[in-house]
CSV table of C-alpha atoms in Angstrom, one decimal:
chain,number,residue,atom,x,y,z
Y,1,LEU,CA,169.2,27.9,183.8
Y,2,SER,CA,168.2,30.4,186.5
Y,3,PRO,CA,168.9,34.0,185.6
Y,4,SER,CA,169.8,36.7,188.1
Y,5,SER,CA,167.1,39.3,188.8
Y,6,ALA,CA,169.1,41.9,187.0
Y,7,ALA,CA,169.1,39.9,183.8
Y,8,SER,CA,165.6,38.5,184.0
Y,9,ASP,CA,164.3,40.9,181.3
Y,10,VAL,CA,166.8,39.5,178.8
Y,11,TYR,CA,167.2,35.8,179.8
Y,12,LYS,CA,164.3,33.5,180.5
Y,13,ARG,CA,164.3,30.0,182.0
Y,14,GLN,CA,164.5,27.4,179.4
Y,15,VAL,CA,162.1,24.5,179.8
Y,16,TYR,CA,162.2,21.3,177.6
Y,17,PHE,CA,159.7,18.6,177.7
Y,18,ARG,CA,158.5,15.6,175.6
Y,19,ILE,CA,155.2,13.8,175.1
Y,20,ILE,CA,156.0,10.5,173.3
Y,21,GLY,CA,153.4,7.9,172.4
Y,22,GLY,CA,150.1,7.2,173.9
Y,23,THR,CA,146.4,7.7,173.0
Y,24,TYR,CA,144.1,10.4,174.4
Y,25,ASP,CA,140.4,9.8,173.7
Y,26,GLY,CA,138.3,12.7,174.9
Y,27,ASN,CA,135.0,10.7,174.8
Y,28,LYS,CA,133.4,13.9,173.5
Y,29,ASN,CA,129.9,12.6,173.3
Y,30,GLN,CA,129.8,12.2,177.1
Y,31,GLN,CA,131.3,15.7,177.8
Y,32,THR,CA,129.2,18.8,178.6
Y,33,SER,CA,132.0,21.5,178.1
Y,34,ASP,CA,134.9,22.1,175.7
Y,35,SER,CA,138.4,21.0,176.5
Y,36,TYR,CA,141.7,20.2,174.8
Y,37,GLY,CA,143.4,16.9,174.2
Y,38,ILE,CA,146.8,18.3,174.8
Y,39,ASP,CA,147.1,21.9,176.1
Y,40,ILE,CA,150.5,23.6,176.1
Y,41,GLU,CA,150.8,26.9,177.8
Y,42,GLU,CA,154.0,28.9,178.4
Y,43,PRO,CA,154.1,30.6,181.8
Y,44,SER,CA,155.5,34.1,182.1
Y,45,GLY,CA,159.3,34.2,182.5
Y,46,PHE,CA,159.9,30.8,180.7
Y,47,ASP,CA,160.8,29.7,177.2
Y,48,CYS,CA,159.2,26.3,176.5
Y,49,HIS,CA,160.5,23.9,173.9
Y,50,SER,CA,158.4,20.9,173.5
Y,51,LEU,CA,158.3,17.7,171.4
Y,52,ILE,CA,155.0,15.8,170.8
Y,53,ALA,CA,155.5,12.7,168.8
Y,54,TYR,CA,153.7,9.5,168.0
Y,55,VAL,CA,150.5,10.3,169.9
Y,56,THR,CA,146.9,9.8,169.0
Y,57,VAL,CA,144.5,12.5,170.0
Y,58,ARG,CA,140.8,11.8,169.1
Y,59,ASN,CA,137.2,12.5,170.1
Y,60,VAL,CA,137.9,15.7,172.0
Y,61,ARG,CA,135.1,18.2,172.6
Y,62,GLY,CA,137.3,21.1,171.5
Y,63,HIS,CA,140.7,21.4,169.8
Y,64,GLY,CA,142.8,18.2,169.6
Y,65,ILE,CA,146.1,20.0,170.4
Y,66,TYR,CA,146.1,23.6,171.7
Y,67,ALA,CA,149.4,25.6,172.0
Y,68,ASN,CA,149.3,29.1,173.5
Y,69,ASN,CA,152.3,31.5,173.3
Y,70,VAL,CA,154.9,28.7,173.3
Y,71,ARG,CA,158.4,29.4,172.1
Y,72,ARG,CA,158.9,26.2,170.0
Y,73,VAL,CA,156.7,23.2,169.5
Y,74,LEU,CA,157.4,20.2,167.2
Y,75,LEU,CA,154.4,18.0,166.5
Y,76,PHE,CA,155.6,14.9,164.7
Y,77,GLY,CA,154.2,11.6,163.4
Y,78,SER,CA,150.9,11.8,165.2
Y,79,ILE,CA,147.2,11.1,164.5
Y,80,ILE,CA,144.8,14.0,165.3
Y,81,ALA,CA,141.3,12.9,164.4
Y,82,ASN,CA,137.6,13.4,165.0
Y,83,ASN,CA,137.9,16.3,167.4
Y,84,SER,CA,135.0,18.8,167.6
Y,85,LYS,CA,137.1,21.9,166.8
Y,86,CYS,CA,140.5,22.2,165.1
Y,87,GLY,CA,142.8,19.3,164.9
Y,88,VAL,CA,145.7,21.5,165.8
Y,89,TYR,CA,145.3,25.1,167.0
Y,90,SER,CA,148.1,27.6,167.6
Y,91,THR,CA,148.2,31.1,169.0
Y,92,ASP,CA,151.3,33.3,168.5
Y,93,ASN,CA,153.6,30.2,168.5
Y,94,HIS,CA,156.6,28.9,166.6
Y,95,MET,CA,155.0,25.5,165.9
Y,96,ASP,CA,156.4,23.0,163.4
Y,97,ILE,CA,153.9,20.4,162.3
Y,98,VAL,CA,155.6,17.5,160.4
Y,99,ALA,CA,154.4,14.1,159.1
Y,100,ASN,CA,151.1,13.9,160.9
Y,101,TYR,CA,147.6,12.5,159.9
Y,102,ILE,CA,145.0,15.2,160.7
Y,103,VAL,CA,141.6,14.2,159.6
Y,104,TYR,CA,137.8,14.4,160.3
Y,105,ASN,CA,138.0,17.3,162.7
Y,106,GLY,CA,135.0,19.7,163.1
Y,107,GLN,CA,136.8,22.9,162.1
Y,108,ASP,CA,140.2,23.5,160.5
Y,109,GLY,CA,142.8,20.8,160.3
Y,110,VAL,CA,145.6,23.2,161.3
Y,111,GLY,CA,144.2,26.5,162.6
Y,112,GLY,CA,145.1,29.6,164.4
Y,113,LYS,CA,148.2,31.9,164.0
Y,114,HIS,CA,151.6,30.7,162.7
Y,115,TYR,CA,154.9,32.6,162.5
Y,116,HIS,CA,158.3,31.3,161.4
Y,117,ASN,CA,156.9,27.8,161.2
Y,118,LEU,CA,157.3,24.7,159.1
Y,119,ILE,CA,154.2,22.7,158.1
Y,120,CYS,CA,155.2,19.8,155.9
Y,121,ASN,CA,154.6,16.2,154.9
Y,122,ASN,CA,151.2,16.0,156.5
Y,123,ILE,CA,148.0,14.3,155.3
Y,124,ILE,CA,145.1,16.7,156.1
Y,125,ALA,CA,141.7,15.6,154.9
Y,126,TYR,CA,138.0,15.5,155.6
Y,127,ASN,CA,138.0,18.4,158.0
Y,128,GLN,CA,134.9,20.6,158.2
Y,129,GLY,CA,136.9,23.9,157.8
Y,130,ASN,CA,140.1,24.6,155.9
Y,131,GLY,CA,142.9,22.1,155.7
Y,132,ILE,CA,145.5,24.7,156.8
Y,133,GLY,CA,144.7,28.2,158.0
Y,134,SER,CA,141.9,30.0,159.8
Y,135,GLU,CA,139.7,33.0,158.9
Y,136,GLY,CA,141.1,36.2,160.5
Y,137,PHE,CA,144.4,34.6,161.7
Y,138,ALA,CA,147.7,35.4,160.1
Y,139,ILE,CA,150.2,32.9,158.8
Y,140,GLU,CA,153.6,34.7,158.1
Y,141,HIS,CA,157.2,33.8,157.4
Y,142,THR,CA,156.1,30.1,157.2
Y,143,LYS,CA,156.9,27.2,154.9
Y,144,ILE,CA,153.9,25.1,153.9
Y,145,VAL,CA,155.5,22.3,151.9
Y,146,ASN,CA,154.7,18.8,150.6
Y,147,ASN,CA,151.3,18.3,152.2
Y,148,LEU,CA,148.4,16.3,150.9
Y,149,LEU,CA,145.1,18.2,151.4
Y,150,TYR,CA,141.9,16.7,150.1
Y,151,HIS,CA,138.2,16.7,150.8
Y,152,ASN,CA,138.3,19.5,153.4
Y,153,ASP,CA,135.0,21.5,153.3
Y,154,TYR,CA,136.6,24.9,152.8
Y,155,ARG,CA,140.0,25.7,151.3
Y,156,GLY,CA,142.9,23.3,151.1
Y,157,ILE,CA,145.2,26.1,152.2
Y,158,LEU,CA,144.3,29.6,153.4
Y,159,VAL,CA,147.2,32.0,154.0
Y,160,THR,CA,146.3,35.4,155.4
Y,161,GLY,CA,149.7,37.1,155.6
Y,162,SER,CA,153.0,37.7,153.9
Y,163,GLU,CA,156.4,36.3,153.1
Y,164,ASN,CA,155.4,32.6,153.1
Y,165,ILE,CA,156.5,29.8,150.8
Y,166,ILE,CA,153.7,27.4,149.7
Y,167,SER,CA,155.2,24.7,147.6
Y,168,GLN,CA,154.8,21.1,146.4
Y,169,ASN,CA,151.4,20.6,148.0
Y,170,ILE,CA,148.5,18.6,146.4
Y,171,CYS,CA,145.1,20.2,147.0
Y,172,GLU,CA,142.4,18.0,145.6
Y,173,ARG,CA,138.6,18.2,145.8
Y,174,ASN,CA,138.4,20.6,148.6
Y,175,GLY,CA,135.1,22.4,149.0
Y,176,TRP,CA,136.3,25.9,148.1
Y,177,HIS,CA,139.6,27.0,146.7
Y,178,GLY,CA,142.6,24.7,146.5
Y,179,ILE,CA,144.9,27.5,147.8
Y,180,GLN,CA,143.8,31.1,148.8
Y,181,ILE,CA,146.4,33.8,149.3
Y,182,SER,CA,145.1,36.8,151.2
Y,183,GLY,CA,148.4,38.7,151.5
Y,184,SER,CA,151.5,39.9,149.7
Y,185,ARG,CA,155.0,38.8,148.8
Y,186,ASN,CA,154.2,35.1,149.0
Y,187,THR,CA,155.8,32.5,146.8
Y,188,VAL,CA,153.3,29.8,145.5
Y,189,THR,CA,155.2,27.3,143.4
Y,190,SER,CA,155.0,23.7,142.2
Y,191,ASN,CA,151.6,22.9,143.7
Y,192,ILE,CA,148.9,20.7,142.1
Y,193,CYS,CA,145.3,21.8,142.5
Y,194,ILE,CA,142.8,19.3,141.1
Y,195,SER,CA,139.0,19.7,140.9
Y,196,ASN,CA,138.5,21.9,143.9
Y,197,ALA,CA,135.2,23.9,144.6
Y,198,ARG,CA,133.6,20.5,145.3
Y,199,LEU,CA,130.9,22.2,147.5
Y,200,SER,CA,130.7,25.4,145.4
Y,201,SER,CA,130.8,24.3,141.8
Y,202,GLY,CA,132.0,26.9,139.3
Y,203,GLU,CA,132.4,29.6,142.0
Y,204,ARG,CA,136.0,29.0,143.3
Y,205,ASP,CA,139.4,28.4,141.9
Y,206,GLY,CA,142.5,26.2,142.0
Y,207,ILE,CA,144.6,29.1,143.3
Y,208,ARG,CA,143.0,32.4,144.3
Y,209,VAL,CA,144.7,35.7,145.1
Y,210,HIS,CA,142.4,37.8,147.4
Y,211,ASP,CA,142.1,40.8,149.7
Y,212,SER,CA,144.4,43.2,147.7
Y,213,GLY,CA,147.2,40.6,147.5
Y,214,LYS,CA,150.3,42.1,145.7
Y,215,TYR,CA,153.8,41.1,144.7
Y,216,ASN,CA,153.1,37.4,144.9
Y,217,ILE,CA,155.0,34.9,142.8
Y,218,ILE,CA,152.8,32.2,141.4
Y,219,CYS,CA,154.8,29.9,139.2
Y,220,ASP,CA,155.1,26.3,138.0
Y,221,ASN,CA,151.8,25.1,139.4
Y,222,ILE,CA,149.4,22.6,137.8
Y,223,CYS,CA,145.7,23.6,138.2
Y,224,TYR,CA,143.2,21.5,136.3
Y,225,ASP,CA,139.8,19.9,136.6
Y,226,ASP,CA,139.8,16.2,135.9
Y,227,GLY,CA,136.1,16.1,134.7
Y,228,ALA,CA,134.2,17.1,137.8
Y,229,ASN,CA,133.8,20.5,136.1
Y,230,THR,CA,133.8,22.4,139.5
Y,231,GLN,CA,137.0,24.4,139.6
Y,232,ARG,CA,136.2,27.8,138.1
Y,233,TYR,CA,139.6,29.1,137.1
Y,234,GLY,CA,143.0,27.5,137.5
Y,235,ILE,CA,144.4,30.7,138.9
Y,236,ALA,CA,142.4,33.9,139.6
Y,237,GLU,CA,142.9,37.4,141.0
Y,238,THR,CA,139.5,38.4,142.5
Y,239,GLY,CA,139.5,42.0,141.4
Y,240,ALA,CA,139.4,43.6,144.8
Y,241,GLY,CA,142.7,45.4,144.5
Y,242,GLU,CA,145.0,42.5,143.6
Y,243,ASP,CA,147.9,43.7,141.4
Y,244,TYR,CA,151.6,43.5,140.7
Y,245,ASN,CA,151.5,39.7,140.9
Y,246,TYR,CA,153.8,37.4,138.8
Y,247,ILE,CA,151.9,34.5,137.3
Y,248,LEU,CA,154.4,32.5,135.2
Y,249,ASN,CA,154.9,29.0,133.8
Y,250,ASN,CA,151.7,27.4,135.1
Y,251,VAL,CA,149.6,24.7,133.5
Y,252,CYS,CA,145.9,25.5,133.8
Y,253,MET,CA,143.7,23.1,131.8
Y,254,ASN,CA,140.0,22.0,131.7
Y,255,ASN,CA,138.7,24.4,134.4
Y,256,ALA,CA,135.0,25.1,134.3
Y,257,VAL,CA,135.2,28.8,133.2
Y,258,GLY,CA,138.8,29.5,132.1
Y,259,ALA,CA,142.5,29.0,132.7
Y,260,ILE,CA,143.5,32.3,134.4
Y,261,TYR,CA,141.6,35.4,135.5
Y,262,VAL,CA,143.7,38.6,135.8
Y,263,ALA,CA,142.4,41.7,137.5
Y,264,GLY,CA,145.5,43.7,138.2
Y,265,ALA,CA,146.6,46.2,135.6
Y,266,HIS,CA,150.3,45.6,136.4
Y,267,SER,CA,150.3,41.9,137.1
Y,268,ILE,CA,152.6,40.0,134.7
Y,269,VAL,CA,151.2,36.8,133.1
Y,270,LYS,CA,153.4,34.8,130.8
Y,271,TYR,CA,154.4,31.4,129.6
Y,272,ASN,CA,151.3,29.6,131.0
Y,273,VAL,CA,149.9,26.5,129.3
Y,274,GLY,CA,146.2,27.0,128.7
Y,275,PHE,CA,146.5,30.7,128.7
Y,276,VAL,CA,148.6,31.8,125.7
Y,277,THR,CA,150.0,35.3,125.9
Y,278,GLU,CA,152.5,35.1,123.0
Y,279,ASN,CA,152.2,33.5,119.6
Y,280,SER,CA,153.6,33.8,116.1
Y,281,GLY,CA,153.0,32.4,112.6
Y,282,THR,CA,152.6,33.2,109.0
Y,283,ALA,CA,149.8,34.2,106.7
Y,284,THR,CA,149.5,34.4,102.9
Y,285,MET,CA,148.5,37.6,101.2
Y,286,LEU,CA,146.9,36.4,98.0
Y,287,ALA,CA,147.8,38.0,94.6
Y,288,GLY,CA,145.6,41.1,94.1
Y,289,GLU,CA,144.4,41.2,97.7
Y,290,THR,CA,145.2,43.8,100.4
Y,291,SER,CA,144.1,42.0,103.6
Y,292,VAL,CA,144.2,38.5,105.1
Y,293,SER,CA,142.8,37.2,108.4
Y,294,VAL,CA,144.5,34.6,110.6
Y,295,ALA,CA,143.6,33.0,114.0
Y,296,HIS,CA,146.1,34.2,116.7
Y,297,GLY,CA,145.4,31.6,119.4
Y,298,LEU,CA,145.9,34.0,122.3
Y,299,ALA,CA,143.8,34.1,125.5
Y,300,GLY,CA,142.5,37.6,124.6
Y,301,THR,CA,142.7,40.4,122.0
Y,302,PRO,CA,146.3,41.1,121.1
Y,303,THR,CA,147.8,44.3,122.5
Y,304,VAL,CA,151.0,44.2,120.3
Y,305,VAL,CA,151.5,42.7,116.8
Y,306,THR,CA,154.7,42.8,114.8
Y,307,LEU,CA,154.5,42.2,111.1
Y,308,GLY,CA,157.0,41.4,108.3
Y,309,ALA,CA,156.6,40.5,104.6
Y,310,LYS,CA,158.6,38.3,102.3
Y,311,GLY,CA,157.9,40.6,99.3
Y,312,ASN,CA,156.9,44.1,98.4
Y,313,LEU,CA,153.5,44.8,100.1
Y,314,GLY,CA,154.1,48.5,100.9
Y,315,ALA,CA,153.0,49.5,104.4
Y,316,LEU,CA,151.6,46.9,106.7
Y,317,TRP,CA,149.1,47.4,109.6
Y,318,TRP,CA,146.7,45.3,111.6
Y,319,SER,CA,143.5,45.1,113.6
Y,320,ALA,CA,142.4,42.3,115.9
Y,321,ASN,CA,139.6,40.8,118.0
Y,322,SER,CA,139.6,38.0,120.6
Y,323,THR,CA,140.2,35.3,118.0
Y,324,HIS,CA,141.8,36.8,114.8
Y,325,ILE,CA,144.3,39.3,113.5
Y,326,THR,CA,143.5,41.0,110.2
Y,327,ILE,CA,146.7,42.1,108.3
Y,328,TYR,CA,146.4,44.9,105.7
Y,329,CYS,CA,148.9,46.1,103.1
Y,330,SER,CA,149.0,49.3,101.0
Y,331,SER,CA,150.2,47.6,97.8
Y,332,ALA,CA,148.5,44.4,96.5
Y,333,PRO,CA,151.0,41.8,95.5
Y,334,THR,CA,151.2,40.4,92.0
Y,335,SER,CA,151.8,36.9,93.4
Y,336,ASP,CA,151.0,35.2,96.7
Y,337,THR,CA,153.2,36.6,99.4
Y,338,GLU,CA,154.0,35.3,102.9
Y,339,VAL,CA,153.5,37.6,105.9
Y,340,THR,CA,155.1,36.8,109.2
Y,341,TRP,CA,153.4,37.9,112.5
Y,342,HIS,CA,154.2,37.9,116.2
Y,343,ALA,CA,151.4,38.8,118.6
Y,344,GLU,CA,151.3,39.4,122.4
Y,345,TYR,CA,148.4,39.7,124.8
Y,346,GLU,CA,148.8,41.6,128.0
Y,347,PRO,CA,145.8,41.0,130.3
């Protein structure tokens, strides 16, 4: 399609190309300067749409695949391994990365900037940086779904940006956090984070919200340590301005320090296994007594307690600490009397 000069600011030439199959071995140990295994650049005035499928790119002294300012790239079914820098590196691209094996690279498995992308069904492991994401580069409006990320030296997934969906990934035994969110309005759901912080025992978490991240939804995840005793918290806000996050319906068990750490005064934390925020039960006020203590089982000191009595105890009130509620009455019963309680903890 060749536009007229009058329309050239609106319509660009469409270019479509495919690289299907083949092996590129960069022989990096014999090279004296950096290069790329596959280098895709979009020239001015063109929209490039490319498919790279069923290739093997290995042993490159540099990035395995490098895409610069390209309209749309699909990388599918390929092996990207043992390159000196990132396995796949993108700058300002719409790049979909689907069903690849990205392993043993010298920096991040999938690095650079990503906008409006799909990163799914990949195995990304044993890279010397993050599995997905690079320090200082944004990922926004992207779906990161159903990837297996393990034994990467830094994070399994690093998202610095907003409006992403991170779902159904397994992040296991990465060196730092399983998933780190440094941004706002992201949805993090149905992921499994197992025994991360392999190289920083007790210092990093299954899922971490960082850099003043707000309005993130973190729900239905499983974050646990299977005995390695390395993963600090299942889920944690770091305390550097994170707030207004929704942390709901997660399972956080057997982590080295605790289940969930909440820093934001307005973050909502409810219905998580391993971090109980609501509980109820009964206690028995013995005849002639005016107080009774009962364990509440909450993750912290209750902020709200509602009481009821199955008998005449007069006025009821309470005090609490991190483990127990003490219930008081103004009129000692003449026989043992049951008291009902419902307690809530708001971090």
